């Protein structure tokens, strides 16, 4: 580290700066902060709860297996998550009409209302996050992040447990 007069020393991040995982982690901190400010705190939602609600909003009805795969959550973790959202009156679980042995999840009326509200709010949150990026950079970033996520999944990697 070097210091200049009346300035804070410049931090040498060393090898970290060349690591993609480090850069993703730094970007994740920014997304977590914005999410907490605009959605998490005001609506008492964790990111994974938001994601589950928005998946059901987009698809109407999903099986736990579909949700588990989409959210990269092990079955037991998904069950706990769904229990929490069901206790809040946001989702319900019903038996499949096609296969009575199978459960399906769907939004309650309260869950639908919340999902619509979140859907309306989300573009503002995204705008705060992606403001410094051009349209082309946003497309490229999305493609690259998908590529990294899919490569990990294709190699049999599982998402780490998170309290998002």
Short mmCIF file of C-alpha atoms in Angstrom, two decimals:
data_model
loop_
_atom_site.label_atom_id
_atom_site.label_comp_id
_atom_site.label_asym_id
_atom_site.label_seq_id
_atom_site.Cartn_x
_atom_site.Cartn_y
_atom_site.Cartn_z
CA UNK A 1 0.00 0.00 0.00
CA UNK A 2 1.13 3.49 -0.74
CA UNK A 3 -0.22 6.66 0.80
CA UNK A 4 -0.39 10.17 -0.48
CA UNK A 5 -0.70 13.28 1.66
CA UNK A 6 -4.22 13.60 3.16
CA UNK A 7 -5.48 10.60 1.20
CA UNK A 8 -6.36 7.14 2.29
CA UNK A 9 -3.80 4.50 1.31
CA UNK A 10 -4.50 2.71 -1.97
CA UNK A 11 -5.55 -0.85 -1.29
CA UNK A 12 -3.65 -3.50 -3.20
CA UNK A 13 -6.10 -6.33 -3.84
CA UNK A 14 -3.28 -8.42 -5.26
CA UNK A 15 -4.32 -11.74 -6.73
CA UNK A 16 -7.95 -11.17 -5.74
CA UNK A 17 -8.42 -8.60 -8.50
CA UNK A 18 -7.68 -11.24 -11.14
CA UNK A 19 -10.23 -13.72 -9.76
CA UNK A 20 -13.65 -13.84 -11.41
CA UNK A 21 -15.20 -15.18 -8.19
CA UNK A 22 -13.93 -12.16 -6.26
CA UNK A 23 -15.41 -9.77 -8.80
CA UNK A 24 -18.73 -11.62 -8.77
CA UNK A 25 -18.74 -11.49 -4.96
CA UNK A 26 -18.14 -7.72 -5.03
CA UNK A 27 -20.95 -7.25 -7.54
CA UNK A 28 -23.19 -9.46 -5.41
CA UNK A 29 -22.68 -7.12 -2.46
CA UNK A 30 -24.03 -4.27 -4.58
CA UNK A 31 -27.06 -6.31 -5.65
CA UNK A 32 -27.74 -7.44 -2.08
CA UNK A 33 -27.63 -3.86 -0.83
CA UNK A 34 -30.08 -2.64 -3.47
CA UNK A 35 -32.34 -5.65 -2.98
CA UNK A 36 -32.44 -5.11 0.78
CA UNK A 37 -33.19 -1.41 0.41
CA UNK A 38 -35.96 -1.70 -2.18
CA UNK A 39 -37.48 -5.14 -1.63
CA UNK A 40 -35.98 -7.17 1.20
CA UNK A 41 -36.54 -4.79 4.10
CA UNK A 42 -39.81 -3.15 2.98
CA UNK A 43 -41.47 -6.49 2.16
CA UNK A 44 -39.63 -8.73 4.67
CA UNK A 45 -38.39 -10.97 1.87
CA UNK A 46 -35.12 -12.73 1.30
CA UNK A 47 -33.80 -12.90 -2.26
CA UNK A 48 -34.62 -16.59 -2.60
CA UNK A 49 -38.19 -15.96 -1.37
CA UNK A 50 -38.55 -13.18 -3.93
CA UNK A 51 -37.26 -15.51 -6.65
CA UNK A 52 -39.72 -18.25 -5.72
CA UNK A 53 -42.64 -15.81 -5.72
CA UNK A 54 -41.63 -14.40 -9.10
CA UNK A 55 -41.23 -17.89 -10.59
CA UNK A 56 -44.75 -18.76 -9.48
CA UNK A 57 -45.99 -15.39 -10.76
CA UNK A 58 -44.54 -16.15 -14.20
CA UNK A 59 -45.61 -19.80 -14.34
CA UNK A 60 -48.75 -19.95 -12.21
CA UNK A 61 -48.17 -23.52 -10.96
CA UNK A 62 -44.87 -25.36 -10.42
CA UNK A 63 -43.85 -28.59 -8.76
CA UNK A 64 -41.34 -28.56 -5.92
CA UNK A 65 -38.91 -30.37 -8.23
CA UNK A 66 -39.16 -27.56 -10.80
CA UNK A 67 -38.67 -24.93 -8.09
CA UNK A 68 -35.75 -26.82 -6.57
CA UNK A 69 -34.03 -27.00 -9.95
CA UNK A 70 -34.73 -23.36 -10.86
CA UNK A 71 -33.52 -22.04 -7.50
CA UNK A 72 -30.62 -24.53 -7.20
CA UNK A 73 -31.90 -25.54 -3.76
CA UNK A 74 -31.81 -28.99 -2.21
CA UNK A 75 -35.27 -30.43 -1.51
CA UNK A 76 -35.15 -30.01 2.29
CA UNK A 77 -34.15 -26.34 1.96
CA UNK A 78 -36.97 -25.75 -0.51
CA UNK A 79 -39.45 -27.35 1.90
CA UNK A 80 -38.40 -24.94 4.66
CA UNK A 81 -38.65 -21.99 2.26
CA UNK A 82 -42.10 -23.05 1.08
CA UNK A 83 -43.24 -23.60 4.68
CA UNK A 84 -42.25 -20.00 5.50
CA UNK A 85 -44.06 -18.54 2.51
CA UNK A 86 -47.11 -20.69 3.16
CA UNK A 87 -47.19 -19.55 6.81
CA UNK A 88 -47.22 -15.95 5.54
CA UNK A 89 -50.19 -16.78 3.33
CA UNK A 90 -48.29 -16.12 0.08
CA UNK A 91 -48.28 -19.60 -1.46
CA UNK A 92 -50.28 -22.76 -1.16
CA UNK A 93 -49.51 -26.36 -1.98
CA UNK A 94 -52.12 -28.48 -3.70
CA UNK A 95 -52.27 -31.99 -5.08
CA UNK A 96 -51.80 -32.28 -8.82
CA UNK A 97 -55.02 -33.03 -10.67
CA UNK A 98 -53.01 -35.13 -13.13
CA UNK A 99 -51.05 -37.14 -10.54
CA UNK A 100 -52.60 -37.05 -7.07
CA UNK A 101 -49.29 -38.23 -5.56
CA UNK A 102 -47.59 -35.04 -6.70
CA UNK A 103 -47.76 -31.62 -5.07
CA UNK A 104 -47.82 -28.30 -6.86
CA UNK A 105 -47.19 -24.80 -5.55
CA UNK A 106 -49.11 -21.70 -6.52
CA UNK A 107 -49.58 -18.16 -5.29
CA UNK A 108 -52.50 -17.29 -3.05
CA UNK A 109 -54.49 -14.13 -3.80
CA UNK A 110 -52.24 -12.30 -1.33
CA UNK A 111 -49.16 -13.79 -3.00
CA UNK A 112 -50.42 -12.72 -6.43
CA UNK A 113 -50.98 -9.17 -5.21
CA UNK A 114 -47.49 -9.03 -3.70
CA UNK A 115 -45.92 -10.53 -6.84
CA UNK A 116 -47.63 -7.91 -9.02
CA UNK A 117 -46.35 -5.16 -6.71
CA UNK A 118 -42.82 -6.61 -6.80
CA UNK A 119 -43.01 -7.01 -10.57
CA UNK A 120 -43.85 -3.31 -10.91
CA UNK A 121 -41.02 -2.33 -8.54
CA UNK A 122 -38.27 -4.55 -9.97
CA UNK A 123 -37.38 -2.40 -13.02
CA UNK A 124 -36.56 0.52 -10.72
CA UNK A 125 -34.23 -1.66 -8.67
CA UNK A 126 -32.57 -2.99 -11.81
CA UNK A 127 -32.14 0.53 -13.15
CA UNK A 128 -30.24 1.49 -10.00
CA UNK A 129 -27.99 -1.52 -10.51
CA UNK A 130 -27.38 -1.38 -14.24
CA UNK A 131 -27.32 2.40 -14.64
CA UNK A 132 -23.61 2.63 -15.53
CA UNK A 133 -23.86 -0.09 -18.20
CA UNK A 134 -24.83 0.34 -21.84
CA UNK A 135 -27.55 -1.86 -23.36
CA UNK A 136 -24.88 -3.93 -25.11
CA UNK A 137 -22.91 -4.35 -21.89
CA UNK A 138 -26.07 -5.50 -20.08
CA UNK A 139 -26.74 -8.14 -22.73
CA UNK A 140 -23.12 -9.29 -22.62
CA UNK A 141 -23.06 -9.39 -18.81
CA UNK A 142 -26.26 -11.46 -18.72
CA UNK A 143 -24.87 -13.89 -21.29
CA UNK A 144 -21.56 -14.25 -19.46
CA UNK A 145 -23.20 -14.78 -16.06
CA UNK A 146 -25.51 -17.41 -17.59
CA UNK A 147 -22.49 -19.09 -19.15
CA UNK A 148 -20.68 -19.26 -15.80
CA UNK A 149 -23.79 -20.52 -13.98
CA UNK A 150 -24.56 -23.14 -16.63
CA UNK A 151 -20.97 -24.37 -16.79
CA UNK A 152 -21.00 -24.95 -13.03
CA UNK A 153 -24.35 -26.74 -13.19
CA UNK A 154 -23.24 -28.82 -16.20
CA UNK A 155 -20.22 -30.05 -14.22
CA UNK A 156 -22.52 -31.23 -11.45
CA UNK A 157 -21.86 -28.29 -9.15
CA UNK A 158 -24.50 -27.45 -6.60
CA UNK A 159 -25.24 -24.05 -5.23
CA UNK A 160 -23.92 -23.40 -1.77
CA UNK A 161 -26.50 -22.96 0.92
CA UNK A 162 -27.28 -19.32 1.43
CA UNK A 163 -29.45 -17.29 3.74
CA UNK A 164 -30.59 -15.01 0.90
#
